[in-house]
GROMACS .gro file of C-alpha atoms in nm:
model
  502
    1UNK     CA    1   0.006   0.006   0.004
    2UNK     CA    2   0.284   0.238   0.091
    3UNK     CA    3   0.448   0.160  -0.240
    4UNK     CA    4   0.114   0.205  -0.435
    5UNK     CA    5   0.077   0.542  -0.258
    6UNK     CA    6   0.421   0.672  -0.354
    7UNK     CA    7   0.366   0.568  -0.701
    8UNK     CA    8   0.033   0.745  -0.720
    9UNK     CA    9   0.213   1.055  -0.589
   10UNK     CA   10   0.472   1.039  -0.841
   11UNK     CA   11   0.237   0.971  -1.123
   12UNK     CA   12   0.026   1.272  -1.000
   13UNK     CA   13   0.335   1.503  -0.987
   14UNK     CA   14   0.425   1.371  -1.339
   15UNK     CA   15   0.094   1.444  -1.470
   16UNK     CA   16   0.080   1.799  -1.307
   17UNK     CA   17   0.437   1.881  -1.474
   18UNK     CA   18   0.322   1.737  -1.810
   19UNK     CA   19  -0.003   1.935  -1.799
   20UNK     CA   20   0.209   2.251  -1.722
   21UNK     CA   21   0.430   2.187  -2.012
   22UNK     CA   22   0.151   2.130  -2.249
   23UNK     CA   23  -0.032   2.444  -2.130
   24UNK     CA   24   0.304   2.652  -2.167
   25UNK     CA   25   0.365   2.511  -2.525
   26UNK     CA   26  -0.002   2.569  -2.613
   27UNK     CA   27   0.051   2.926  -2.510
   28UNK     CA   28   0.376   2.965  -2.666
   29UNK     CA   29   0.241   2.837  -3.009
   30UNK     CA   30  -0.077   3.043  -2.998
   31UNK     CA   31   0.109   3.346  -2.930
   32UNK     CA   32   0.364   3.317  -3.198
   33UNK     CA   33   0.095   3.179  -3.440
   34UNK     CA   34  -0.122   3.497  -3.399
   35UNK     CA   35   0.175   3.727  -3.398
   36UNK     CA   36   0.279   3.552  -3.763
   37UNK     CA   37  -0.064   3.685  -3.889
   38UNK     CA   38  -0.010   4.049  -3.816
   39UNK     CA   39   0.147   4.297  -4.053
   40UNK     CA   40   0.509   4.332  -4.061
   41UNK     CA   41   0.809   4.129  -4.179
   42UNK     CA   42   0.851   3.768  -4.044
   43UNK     CA   43   1.119   3.699  -3.792
   44UNK     CA   44   1.375   3.587  -4.056
   45UNK     CA   45   1.350   3.933  -4.214
   46UNK     CA   46   1.282   4.158  -3.906
   47UNK     CA   47   1.622   4.213  -3.836
   48UNK     CA   48   1.664   4.442  -4.136
   49UNK     CA   49   1.368   4.669  -3.991
   50UNK     CA   50   1.565   4.677  -3.657
   51UNK     CA   51   1.878   4.785  -3.815
   52UNK     CA   52   1.724   5.121  -3.917
   53UNK     CA   53   1.588   5.162  -3.560
   54UNK     CA   54   1.923   5.088  -3.411
   55UNK     CA   55   2.094   5.415  -3.530
   56UNK     CA   56   2.000   5.659  -3.245
   57UNK     CA   57   2.012   5.957  -3.501
   58UNK     CA   58   1.792   5.769  -3.753
   59UNK     CA   59   1.546   5.602  -3.516
   60UNK     CA   60   1.263   5.858  -3.516
   61UNK     CA   61   1.295   5.902  -3.920
   62UNK     CA   62   1.263   5.516  -3.945
   63UNK     CA   63   0.940   5.512  -3.710
   64UNK     CA   64   0.796   5.797  -3.914
   65UNK     CA   65   0.853   5.573  -4.244
   66UNK     CA   66   0.689   5.277  -4.064
   67UNK     CA   67   0.386   5.462  -3.991
   68UNK     CA   68   0.352   5.596  -4.341
   69UNK     CA   69   0.373   5.234  -4.459
   70UNK     CA   70   0.152   5.043  -4.202
   71UNK     CA   71  -0.072   5.337  -4.098
   72UNK     CA   72  -0.240   5.151  -3.792
   73UNK     CA   73   0.013   4.931  -3.647
   74UNK     CA   74   0.282   4.660  -3.726
   75UNK     CA   75   0.501   4.395  -3.566
   76UNK     CA   76   0.888   4.406  -3.514
   77UNK     CA   77   1.090   4.141  -3.345
   78UNK     CA   78   1.359   4.259  -3.102
   79UNK     CA   79   1.557   3.928  -3.117
   80UNK     CA   80   1.309   3.679  -3.080
   81UNK     CA   81   1.066   3.890  -2.874
   82UNK     CA   82   0.775   4.042  -3.092
   83UNK     CA   83   0.657   4.384  -3.020
   84UNK     CA   84   0.381   4.594  -3.188
   85UNK     CA   85   0.428   4.973  -3.291
   86UNK     CA   86   0.105   5.129  -3.250
   87UNK     CA   87   0.018   5.439  -3.470
   88UNK     CA   88  -0.357   5.492  -3.511
   89UNK     CA   89  -0.544   5.716  -3.244
   90UNK     CA   90  -0.814   5.426  -3.228
   91UNK     CA   91  -0.563   5.151  -3.121
   92UNK     CA   92  -0.376   5.404  -2.893
   93UNK     CA   93  -0.705   5.478  -2.713
   94UNK     CA   94  -0.771   5.110  -2.666
   95UNK     CA   95  -0.418   5.061  -2.525
   96UNK     CA   96  -0.435   5.364  -2.275
   97UNK     CA   97  -0.787   5.455  -2.194
   98UNK     CA   98  -0.916   5.158  -1.993
   99UNK     CA   99  -0.846   5.136  -1.607
  100UNK     CA  100  -0.854   4.765  -1.583
  101UNK     CA  101  -0.694   4.685  -1.918
  102UNK     CA  102  -0.348   4.701  -2.065
  103UNK     CA  103  -0.242   4.914  -1.741
  104UNK     CA  104   0.097   4.746  -1.690
  105UNK     CA  105   0.422   4.897  -1.853
  106UNK     CA  106   0.591   4.700  -2.118
  107UNK     CA  107   0.884   4.441  -2.049
  108UNK     CA  108   1.139   4.705  -2.169
  109UNK     CA  109   1.065   4.926  -1.846
  110UNK     CA  110   1.256   4.682  -1.632
  111UNK     CA  111   1.579   4.849  -1.786
  112UNK     CA  112   1.472   5.153  -1.598
  113UNK     CA  113   1.437   4.992  -1.252
  114UNK     CA  114   1.795   5.077  -1.139
  115UNK     CA  115   1.720   5.458  -1.216
  116UNK     CA  116   1.335   5.469  -1.108
  117UNK     CA  117   1.298   5.181  -0.896
  118UNK     CA  118   0.946   5.079  -0.846
  119UNK     CA  119   0.820   5.439  -0.873
  120UNK     CA  120   0.517   5.574  -1.017
  121UNK     CA  121   0.632   5.538  -1.373
  122UNK     CA  122   0.757   5.149  -1.342
  123UNK     CA  123   0.532   5.013  -1.071
  124UNK     CA  124   0.211   4.804  -1.178
  125UNK     CA  125  -0.091   4.630  -1.033
  126UNK     CA  126  -0.209   4.717  -0.682
  127UNK     CA  127   0.129   4.891  -0.593
  128UNK     CA  128   0.092   5.147  -0.873
  129UNK     CA  129  -0.281   5.199  -0.773
  130UNK     CA  130  -0.208   5.242  -0.416
  131UNK     CA  131   0.078   5.483  -0.463
  132UNK     CA  132  -0.100   5.697  -0.737
  133UNK     CA  133  -0.414   5.750  -0.485
  134UNK     CA  134  -0.142   5.832  -0.224
  135UNK     CA  135   0.039   6.082  -0.432
  136UNK     CA  136  -0.245   6.266  -0.602
  137UNK     CA  137  -0.308   6.497  -0.301
  138UNK     CA  138   0.049   6.620  -0.352
  139UNK     CA  139  -0.055   6.766  -0.691
  140UNK     CA  140  -0.367   6.924  -0.579
  141UNK     CA  141  -0.413   7.281  -0.758
  142UNK     CA  142  -0.340   7.451  -0.411
  143UNK     CA  143  -0.037   7.280  -0.347
  144UNK     CA  144   0.092   7.347  -0.705
  145UNK     CA  145  -0.017   7.698  -0.678
  146UNK     CA  146   0.211   7.738  -0.362
  147UNK     CA  147   0.509   7.640  -0.587
  148UNK     CA  148   0.480   7.944  -0.788
  149UNK     CA  149   0.684   8.176  -0.571
  150UNK     CA  150   0.983   7.934  -0.614
  151UNK     CA  151   0.916   7.934  -0.977
  152UNK     CA  152   0.936   8.334  -1.008
  153UNK     CA  153   1.235   8.347  -0.779
  154UNK     CA  154   1.430   8.103  -0.957
  155UNK     CA  155   1.330   8.221  -1.303
  156UNK     CA  156   1.424   8.588  -1.210
  157UNK     CA  157   1.781   8.475  -1.111
  158UNK     CA  158   1.774   8.254  -1.439
  159UNK     CA  159   1.681   8.560  -1.657
  160UNK     CA  160   1.965   8.756  -1.495
  161UNK     CA  161   2.220   8.484  -1.567
  162UNK     CA  162   2.116   8.487  -1.926
  163UNK     CA  163   2.171   8.845  -1.965
  164UNK     CA  164   2.529   8.794  -1.865
  165UNK     CA  165   2.571   8.457  -2.048
  166UNK     CA  166   2.737   8.380  -2.381
  167UNK     CA  167   2.386   8.350  -2.555
  168UNK     CA  168   2.370   8.751  -2.559
  169UNK     CA  169   2.694   8.754  -2.761
  170UNK     CA  170   2.626   8.482  -3.005
  171UNK     CA  171   2.483   8.133  -3.043
  172UNK     CA  172   2.500   7.905  -2.772
  173UNK     CA  173   2.333   7.601  -2.615
  174UNK     CA  174   2.018   7.707  -2.405
  175UNK     CA  175   1.985   7.353  -2.241
  176UNK     CA  176   2.235   7.369  -1.963
  177UNK     CA  177   2.109   7.693  -1.842
  178UNK     CA  178   1.748   7.590  -1.826
  179UNK     CA  179   1.848   7.231  -1.706
  180UNK     CA  180   1.984   7.410  -1.379
  181UNK     CA  181   1.669   7.602  -1.348
  182UNK     CA  182   1.433   7.322  -1.352
  183UNK     CA  183   1.661   7.131  -1.125
  184UNK     CA  184   1.620   7.410  -0.864
  185UNK     CA  185   1.245   7.405  -0.923
  186UNK     CA  186   1.248   7.015  -0.816
  187UNK     CA  187   1.504   7.045  -0.533
  188UNK     CA  188   1.289   7.307  -0.375
  189UNK     CA  189   0.941   7.173  -0.450
  190UNK     CA  190   1.019   6.806  -0.402
  191UNK     CA  191   1.308   6.807  -0.134
  192UNK     CA  192   1.292   7.147   0.027
  193UNK     CA  193   1.656   7.220  -0.028
  194UNK     CA  194   1.710   7.445  -0.324
  195UNK     CA  195   2.078   7.469  -0.243
  196UNK     CA  196   2.094   7.108  -0.359
  197UNK     CA  197   2.100   7.216  -0.720
  198UNK     CA  198   2.422   7.425  -0.663
  199UNK     CA  199   2.629   7.166  -0.498
  200UNK     CA  200   2.892   6.932  -0.656
  201UNK     CA  201   2.720   6.620  -0.501
  202UNK     CA  202   2.382   6.682  -0.701
  203UNK     CA  203   2.578   6.741  -1.033
  204UNK     CA  204   2.738   6.385  -0.962
  205UNK     CA  205   2.379   6.254  -0.888
  206UNK     CA  206   2.247   6.394  -1.223
  207UNK     CA  207   2.520   6.261  -1.418
  208UNK     CA  208   2.463   5.907  -1.254
  209UNK     CA  209   2.082   5.953  -1.351
  210UNK     CA  210   2.174   6.040  -1.708
  211UNK     CA  211   2.433   5.738  -1.727
  212UNK     CA  212   2.156   5.500  -1.596
  213UNK     CA  213   1.906   5.621  -1.861
  214UNK     CA  214   2.181   5.584  -2.109
  215UNK     CA  215   2.244   5.226  -2.030
  216UNK     CA  216   1.860   5.136  -2.013
  217UNK     CA  217   1.852   5.296  -2.366
  218UNK     CA  218   2.148   5.077  -2.491
  219UNK     CA  219   1.975   4.757  -2.364
  220UNK     CA  220   1.670   4.828  -2.565
  221UNK     CA  221   1.881   4.921  -2.877
  222UNK     CA  222   2.104   4.591  -2.832
  223UNK     CA  223   1.819   4.350  -2.752
  224UNK     CA  224   2.052   4.067  -2.643
  225UNK     CA  225   2.152   4.288  -2.344
  226UNK     CA  226   1.768   4.279  -2.234
  227UNK     CA  227   1.853   3.929  -2.082
  228UNK     CA  228   1.970   3.984  -1.740
  229UNK     CA  229   2.212   3.705  -1.736
  230UNK     CA  230   2.390   3.838  -2.053
  231UNK     CA  231   2.377   4.200  -1.926
  232UNK     CA  232   2.543   4.096  -1.593
  233UNK     CA  233   2.842   3.958  -1.792
  234UNK     CA  234   2.895   4.303  -1.983
  235UNK     CA  235   3.117   4.591  -1.859
  236UNK     CA  236   2.780   4.800  -1.844
  237UNK     CA  237   2.656   4.615  -1.554
  238UNK     CA  238   2.954   4.731  -1.324
  239UNK     CA  239   2.905   5.078  -1.468
  240UNK     CA  240   2.533   5.046  -1.364
  241UNK     CA  241   2.592   4.951  -1.015
  242UNK     CA  242   2.841   5.218  -0.955
  243UNK     CA  243   2.597   5.484  -1.058
  244UNK     CA  244   2.316   5.313  -0.883
  245UNK     CA  245   2.511   5.337  -0.564
  246UNK     CA  246   2.575   5.726  -0.600
  247UNK     CA  247   2.199   5.787  -0.672
  248UNK     CA  248   2.075   5.573  -0.382
  249UNK     CA  249   2.329   5.709  -0.133
  250UNK     CA  250   2.220   6.049  -0.224
  251UNK     CA  251   1.861   5.978  -0.177
  252UNK     CA  252   1.865   5.788   0.126
  253UNK     CA  253   2.087   6.065   0.294
  254UNK     CA  254   1.833   6.336   0.185
  255UNK     CA  255   1.526   6.129   0.315
  256UNK     CA  256   1.699   6.072   0.641
  257UNK     CA  257   1.782   6.436   0.678
  258UNK     CA  258   1.429   6.537   0.603
  259UNK     CA  259   1.283   6.279   0.852
  260UNK     CA  260   1.492   6.396   1.119
  261UNK     CA  261   1.356   6.759   1.057
  262UNK     CA  262   0.993   6.644   1.031
  263UNK     CA  263   1.017   6.433   1.356
  264UNK     CA  264   1.161   6.750   1.554
  265UNK     CA  265   0.860   6.940   1.406
  266UNK     CA  266   0.608   6.677   1.519
  267UNK     CA  267   0.741   6.687   1.859
  268UNK     CA  268   0.686   7.046   1.897
  269UNK     CA  269   0.308   7.122   1.958
  270UNK     CA  270   0.348   7.480   1.867
  271UNK     CA  271   0.478   7.428   1.512
  272UNK     CA  272   0.228   7.411   1.231
  273UNK     CA  273   0.325   7.122   1.024
  274UNK     CA  274   0.066   7.172   0.768
  275UNK     CA  275   0.231   7.480   0.655
  276UNK     CA  276   0.503   7.271   0.495
  277UNK     CA  277   0.266   7.039   0.294
  278UNK     CA  278   0.394   7.202  -0.025
  279UNK     CA  279   0.706   6.982  -0.012
  280UNK     CA  280   0.661   6.668  -0.183
  281UNK     CA  281   0.901   6.445   0.013
  282UNK     CA  282   0.755   6.588   0.341
  283UNK     CA  283   0.412   6.464   0.235
  284UNK     CA  284   0.548   6.117   0.177
  285UNK     CA  285   0.739   6.098   0.504
  286UNK     CA  286   0.454   6.235   0.705
  287UNK     CA  287   0.228   5.962   0.560
  288UNK     CA  288   0.483   5.698   0.667
  289UNK     CA  289   0.502   5.850   1.037
  290UNK     CA  290   0.128   5.860   1.052
  291UNK     CA  291   0.119   5.478   0.995
  292UNK     CA  292   0.051   5.446   0.607
  293UNK     CA  293   0.207   5.164   0.478
  294UNK     CA  294   0.501   5.304   0.267
  295UNK     CA  295   0.870   5.209   0.310
  296UNK     CA  296   1.170   5.410   0.288
  297UNK     CA  297   1.278   5.232  -0.021
  298UNK     CA  298   0.913   5.342  -0.178
  299UNK     CA  299   0.977   5.708  -0.075
  300UNK     CA  300   1.322   5.673  -0.237
  301UNK     CA  301   1.187   5.540  -0.559
  302UNK     CA  302   0.924   5.813  -0.565
  303UNK     CA  303   1.167   6.094  -0.513
  304UNK     CA  304   1.407   5.963  -0.767
  305UNK     CA  305   1.124   5.924  -1.021
  306UNK     CA  306   1.003   6.284  -0.971
  307UNK     CA  307   1.355   6.423  -0.978
  308UNK     CA  308   1.459   6.253  -1.287
  309UNK     CA  309   1.123   6.292  -1.490
  310UNK     CA  310   1.024   6.634  -1.331
  311UNK     CA  311   1.332   6.831  -1.418
  312UNK     CA  312   1.422   6.648  -1.746
  313UNK     CA  313   1.069   6.681  -1.924
  314UNK     CA  314   1.014   7.036  -1.811
  315UNK     CA  315   1.352   7.172  -1.908
  316UNK     CA  316   1.305   7.004  -2.259
  317UNK     CA  317   0.982   7.150  -2.309
  318UNK     CA  318   1.089   7.490  -2.229
  319UNK     CA  319   1.392   7.454  -2.455
  320UNK     CA  320   1.213   7.326  -2.758
  321UNK     CA  321   0.971   7.602  -2.727
  322UNK     CA  322   1.256   7.867  -2.708
  323UNK     CA  323   1.404   7.716  -3.015
  324UNK     CA  324   1.080   7.717  -3.207
  325UNK     CA  325   1.020   8.083  -3.116
  326UNK     CA  326   1.364   8.152  -3.271
  327UNK     CA  327   1.257   7.969  -3.582
  328UNK     CA  328   0.923   8.134  -3.636
  329UNK     CA  329   0.960   8.502  -3.558
  330UNK     CA  330   0.602   8.580  -3.646
  331UNK     CA  331   0.486   8.329  -3.385
  332UNK     CA  332   0.724   8.485  -3.136
  333UNK     CA  333   0.612   8.828  -3.179
  334UNK     CA  334   0.244   8.717  -3.145
  335UNK     CA  335   0.333   8.565  -2.818
  336UNK     CA  336   0.520   8.873  -2.705
  337UNK     CA  337   0.231   9.117  -2.817
  338UNK     CA  338  -0.011   8.905  -2.597
  339UNK     CA  339   0.236   8.955  -2.301
  340UNK     CA  340   0.255   9.335  -2.368
  341UNK     CA  341  -0.123   9.346  -2.352
  342UNK     CA  342  -0.129   9.144  -2.017
  343UNK     CA  343   0.155   9.354  -1.850
  344UNK     CA  344   0.093   9.685  -2.016
  345UNK     CA  345   0.468   9.740  -2.090
  346UNK     CA  346   0.548   9.711  -1.711
  347UNK     CA  347   0.837   9.522  -1.532
  348UNK     CA  348   0.627   9.347  -1.276
  349UNK     CA  349   0.641   9.001  -1.189
  350UNK     CA  350   0.358   8.769  -1.339
  351UNK     CA  351   0.081   8.639  -1.110
  352UNK     CA  352  -0.135   8.315  -1.142
  353UNK     CA  353  -0.408   8.532  -1.301
  354UNK     CA  354  -0.164   8.626  -1.568
  355UNK     CA  355  -0.071   8.282  -1.640
  356UNK     CA  356  -0.415   8.199  -1.693
  357UNK     CA  357  -0.470   8.481  -1.949
  358UNK     CA  358  -0.165   8.355  -2.155
  359UNK     CA  359  -0.392   8.173  -2.394
  360UNK     CA  360  -0.172   8.218  -2.700
  361UNK     CA  361   0.123   8.128  -2.523
  362UNK     CA  362  -0.061   7.811  -2.385
  363UNK     CA  363  -0.113   7.717  -2.750
  364UNK     CA  364   0.255   7.766  -2.835
  365UNK     CA  365   0.354   7.531  -2.563
  366UNK     CA  366   0.109   7.270  -2.646
  367UNK     CA  367   0.233   7.287  -3.025
  368UNK     CA  368   0.585   7.263  -2.913
  369UNK     CA  369   0.505   6.946  -2.732
  370UNK     CA  370   0.321   6.810  -3.025
  371UNK     CA  371   0.644   6.851  -3.245
  372UNK     CA  372   0.883   6.768  -2.969
  373UNK     CA  373   0.714   6.540  -2.702
  374UNK     CA  374   0.954   6.530  -2.399
  375UNK     CA  375   0.881   6.155  -2.370
  376UNK     CA  376   0.908   5.998  -2.702
  377UNK     CA  377   0.811   5.638  -2.630
  378UNK     CA  378   0.544   5.492  -2.417
  379UNK     CA  379   0.497   5.123  -2.372
  380UNK     CA  380   0.214   4.874  -2.260
  381UNK     CA  381   0.179   4.514  -2.212
  382UNK     CA  382  -0.154   4.371  -2.351
  383UNK     CA  383  -0.345   4.195  -2.053
  384UNK     CA  384  -0.587   4.024  -2.291
  385UNK     CA  385  -0.613   3.990  -2.661
  386UNK     CA  386  -0.689   4.315  -2.829
  387UNK     CA  387  -0.898   4.320  -3.145
  388UNK     CA  388  -0.815   4.585  -3.417
  389UNK     CA  389  -0.980   4.590  -3.754
  390UNK     CA  390  -0.960   4.253  -3.897
  391UNK     CA  391  -0.676   4.145  -3.669
  392UNK     CA  392  -0.630   4.026  -3.305
  393UNK     CA  393  -0.317   4.140  -3.112
  394UNK     CA  394  -0.238   3.863  -2.859
  395UNK     CA  395  -0.213   3.877  -2.491
  396UNK     CA  396   0.109   3.943  -2.341
  397UNK     CA  397   0.244   4.145  -2.644
  398UNK     CA  398   0.441   4.459  -2.567
  399UNK     CA  399   0.300   4.768  -2.768
  400UNK     CA  400   0.510   5.084  -2.828
  401UNK     CA  401   0.337   5.401  -2.872
  402UNK     CA  402   0.559   5.679  -3.017
  403UNK     CA  403   0.412   6.028  -2.942
  404UNK     CA  404   0.664   6.189  -3.201
  405UNK     CA  405   0.517   5.980  -3.467
  406UNK     CA  406   0.154   5.997  -3.357
  407UNK     CA  407   0.166   6.390  -3.335
  408UNK     CA  408   0.291   6.385  -3.715
  409UNK     CA  409  -0.029   6.217  -3.844
  410UNK     CA  410  -0.110   6.455  -4.141
  411UNK     CA  411  -0.493   6.316  -4.099
  412UNK     CA  412  -0.488   6.477  -3.757
  413UNK     CA  413  -0.244   6.752  -3.812
  414UNK     CA  414  -0.210   6.924  -4.154
  415UNK     CA  415   0.146   7.034  -4.248
  416UNK     CA  416   0.269   6.829  -3.929
  417UNK     CA  417   0.623   6.951  -3.958
  418UNK     CA  418   0.522   7.327  -3.919
  419UNK     CA  419   0.503   7.506  -3.591
  420UNK     CA  420   0.136   7.639  -3.578
  421UNK     CA  421   0.000   7.729  -3.230
  422UNK     CA  422  -0.345   7.740  -3.429
  423UNK     CA  423  -0.360   7.374  -3.418
  424UNK     CA  424  -0.483   7.402  -3.055
  425UNK     CA  425  -0.755   7.648  -3.116
  426UNK     CA  426  -1.081   7.509  -2.961
  427UNK     CA  427  -1.267   7.451  -3.299
  428UNK     CA  428  -0.949   7.227  -3.440
  429UNK     CA  429  -0.938   7.023  -3.109
  430UNK     CA  430  -1.307   6.940  -3.132
  431UNK     CA  431  -1.249   6.805  -3.469
  432UNK     CA  432  -0.952   6.595  -3.393
  433UNK     CA  433  -0.934   6.249  -3.216
  434UNK     CA  434  -0.862   6.289  -2.865
  435UNK     CA  435  -0.596   6.029  -2.870
  436UNK     CA  436  -0.391   6.201  -3.140
  437UNK     CA  437  -0.219   6.411  -2.898
  438UNK     CA  438  -0.064   6.257  -2.599
  439UNK     CA  439   0.246   6.443  -2.464
  440UNK     CA  440   0.157   6.335  -2.117
  441UNK     CA  441   0.036   5.996  -2.212
  442UNK     CA  442  -0.327   5.957  -2.150
  443UNK     CA  443  -0.581   5.736  -1.966
  444UNK     CA  444  -0.539   5.630  -1.590
  445UNK     CA  445  -0.152   5.629  -1.624
  446UNK     CA  446  -0.136   5.966  -1.747
  447UNK     CA  447   0.155   6.217  -1.614
  448UNK     CA  448   0.071   6.326  -1.263
  449UNK     CA  449   0.300   6.643  -1.304
  450UNK     CA  450   0.148   6.784  -1.604
  451UNK     CA  451  -0.001   7.088  -1.440
  452UNK     CA  452   0.312   7.141  -1.241
  453UNK     CA  453   0.513   7.156  -1.570
  454UNK     CA  454   0.245   7.392  -1.722
  455UNK     CA  455   0.299   7.643  -1.443
  456UNK     CA  456   0.661   7.621  -1.445
  457UNK     CA  457   0.669   7.639  -1.843
  458UNK     CA  458   0.452   7.948  -1.880
  459UNK     CA  459   0.638   8.134  -1.588
  460UNK     CA  460   0.984   8.083  -1.749
  461UNK     CA  461   0.893   8.135  -2.111
  462UNK     CA  462   0.670   8.452  -2.041
  463UNK     CA  463   0.961   8.619  -1.880
  464UNK     CA  464   1.210   8.511  -2.173
  465UNK     CA  465   0.978   8.647  -2.424
  466UNK     CA  466   0.940   8.997  -2.234
  467UNK     CA  467   1.317   9.012  -2.186
  468UNK     CA  468   1.463   8.883  -2.519
  469UNK     CA  469   1.413   8.832  -2.879
  470UNK     CA  470   1.508   8.467  -2.975
  471UNK     CA  471   1.700   8.345  -3.285
  472UNK     CA  472   1.774   7.994  -3.356
  473UNK     CA  473   2.065   7.851  -3.556
  474UNK     CA  474   1.966   7.517  -3.704
  475UNK     CA  475   1.662   7.442  -3.913
  476UNK     CA  476   1.409   7.176  -3.779
  477UNK     CA  477   1.544   6.925  -4.051
  478UNK     CA  478   1.904   6.958  -3.916
  479UNK     CA  479   1.831   6.877  -3.557
  480UNK     CA  480   1.960   6.543  -3.447
  481UNK     CA  481   1.722   6.387  -3.205
  482UNK     CA  482   1.772   6.093  -2.991
  483UNK     CA  483   1.461   5.892  -2.848
  484UNK     CA  484   1.597   5.792  -2.502
  485UNK     CA  485   1.361   5.795  -2.197
  486UNK     CA  486   1.320   6.162  -2.309
  487UNK     CA  487   1.389   6.334  -2.633
  488UNK     CA  488   1.737   6.451  -2.624
  489UNK     CA  489   1.868   6.706  -2.876
  490UNK     CA  490   2.213   6.601  -2.974
  491UNK     CA  491   2.447   6.899  -2.948
  492UNK     CA  492   2.219   7.096  -2.757
  493UNK     CA  493   1.967   7.382  -2.893
  494UNK     CA  494   2.161   7.664  -3.030
  495UNK     CA  495   1.998   7.995  -2.989
  496UNK     CA  496   2.093   8.388  -2.954
  497UNK     CA  497   1.930   8.609  -2.700
  498UNK     CA  498   1.897   8.997  -2.771
  499UNK     CA  499   1.778   9.191  -2.484
  500UNK     CA  500   1.450   9.371  -2.563
  501UNK     CA  501   1.540   9.665  -2.320
  502UNK     CA  502   1.866   9.851  -2.314
   0.00000   0.00000   0.00000
C-alpha cells in the first residue's frame, strides 16, 4: 500500500508537470501563431527593420516611415521577442484608456528599474494604484500654486544669468542653463532644499541618473542585453551598479535628513506642520510617520522618479519652445504682443491670473510638445487579446506608442512639421481624435505632474519673451534627436538672445 501510494504521488506530480508543459507550449504556440498573422516582416527578415531603428540618430525617421507604410500598427521582432508599434489614435485609445485593461508597462521598462526603482512610472498592479492614490493630493491645485513663488524667484535669477551669458553675444546652447533652473525647481518643491542644485554632489547625482538612462536605452537598442544573465556579464553592469550606488546614497541621505527635521517638528506642539505640505518629500514621510504603509525604499523610488522625470521633461519642453520661437519669428512676436497686453509694458512679476490669461502662449507650449514631446516612447503590455480591425493582437504582447510619430499624422495635423499654435484652437481640437495628441500619455496612467510642468513652463517662457528676442541657428530638419527615455537634442539647441530693453 505504501509503494502504491508513493507511485500514485509520483504519477500525480508527473501528470501535473506534463500538464504545465503542454499549457506552456500551447500558450507559446498560440502567441507566435497569432503574431505571425499580423502586418510586418516575418522573424527571418525582421532584423532588417531593426537595423534602421538601431541608429540613434535615424530611429525617429525610421519610425515615421513605418507609420507611413503600415498606418495603424505593425510587428517587429526584437531578437525573438515580438513587439507592436501602434500608430492609429483608435488603437492608442484602446491601449491607454481603460483602467483595468493593458494598464501594465512593457517589459522594456525593467531596464529603468535601477534608475527609477518601483516608482510611479515603473510600478504596476495594486502597488501602482495605491501609490497613485496616495500621491495625487501632492499635486492638488492649491499645492501646485504654492510652488509659484519658487518658480518666480528662481526664474528671475535665471533671466539675470542669461543676460550675462554667452547667449547674448552669439549662438550657444540654451539647454544647460534651463536644466539648472528646472533642477532648482525640483530640489525646492520636491525636497525642500534649493541649494542642492548648486552643490557638486547634486551634479554627480544628475550625471549618474543620465548614465543609468543611457544604459537603459542601450539595452533596448541592443536586445541581447535585455537578458539579465547576458547583461550581468557585460562591462555596462559594473557601470550601472556604480551609478546606482551614487544615486541611492544621495536619496537615502536626503530622506534621512528630511525625516529628522519632520520628527522634530512633530514633537513641537506649537509648530504648524501643515504649512510645509507644499514639499513633496515631506508629504511622503508624514504619511509614513502617520502609519500609512510606505517604506523608505518606496519613498526613495518616488523621489528619484520625480527628480529625474520632473526636471528633465520640463526643461526640454521649455527649450524646444524657445528654439521654435527662434525659428518662427511671427509666432514669437504674437506671443510677445499678448504678453505686452497683459503686462502693459510694465516690469512687474507675473501672477497666477496672468498665467491663466496667456492663451496664445499656452497654445505655443502645446504645439511645441506636439512637435517635440519630452517623452518620445510609451509602452504597454496587453493584459488580454486586443481586436483591431480584422486582426487580433495577442495577450502578453508589448506595444510601443511613439508620441513623436503620432503627433505627425497628417490626417490629424495638416502640415505636421510646421510650428502652428492654431492647431490648438478650440474648433480644431474638437474636430480631432482625442488620442492623436498625447504628450503626457493618457488614460489612468497619464502624467501626474502635467499641471506642475505647465505652471513652470508659462512662468519661464513668458519671462524670456518679455526680456529677449530669440534667434535659432539650426533648421528643424537639421536637428539630431535621440529617442531615449526623453527626447534628447544631440549637440543641444543653439540660440541667440537679444535683450529687448537696453
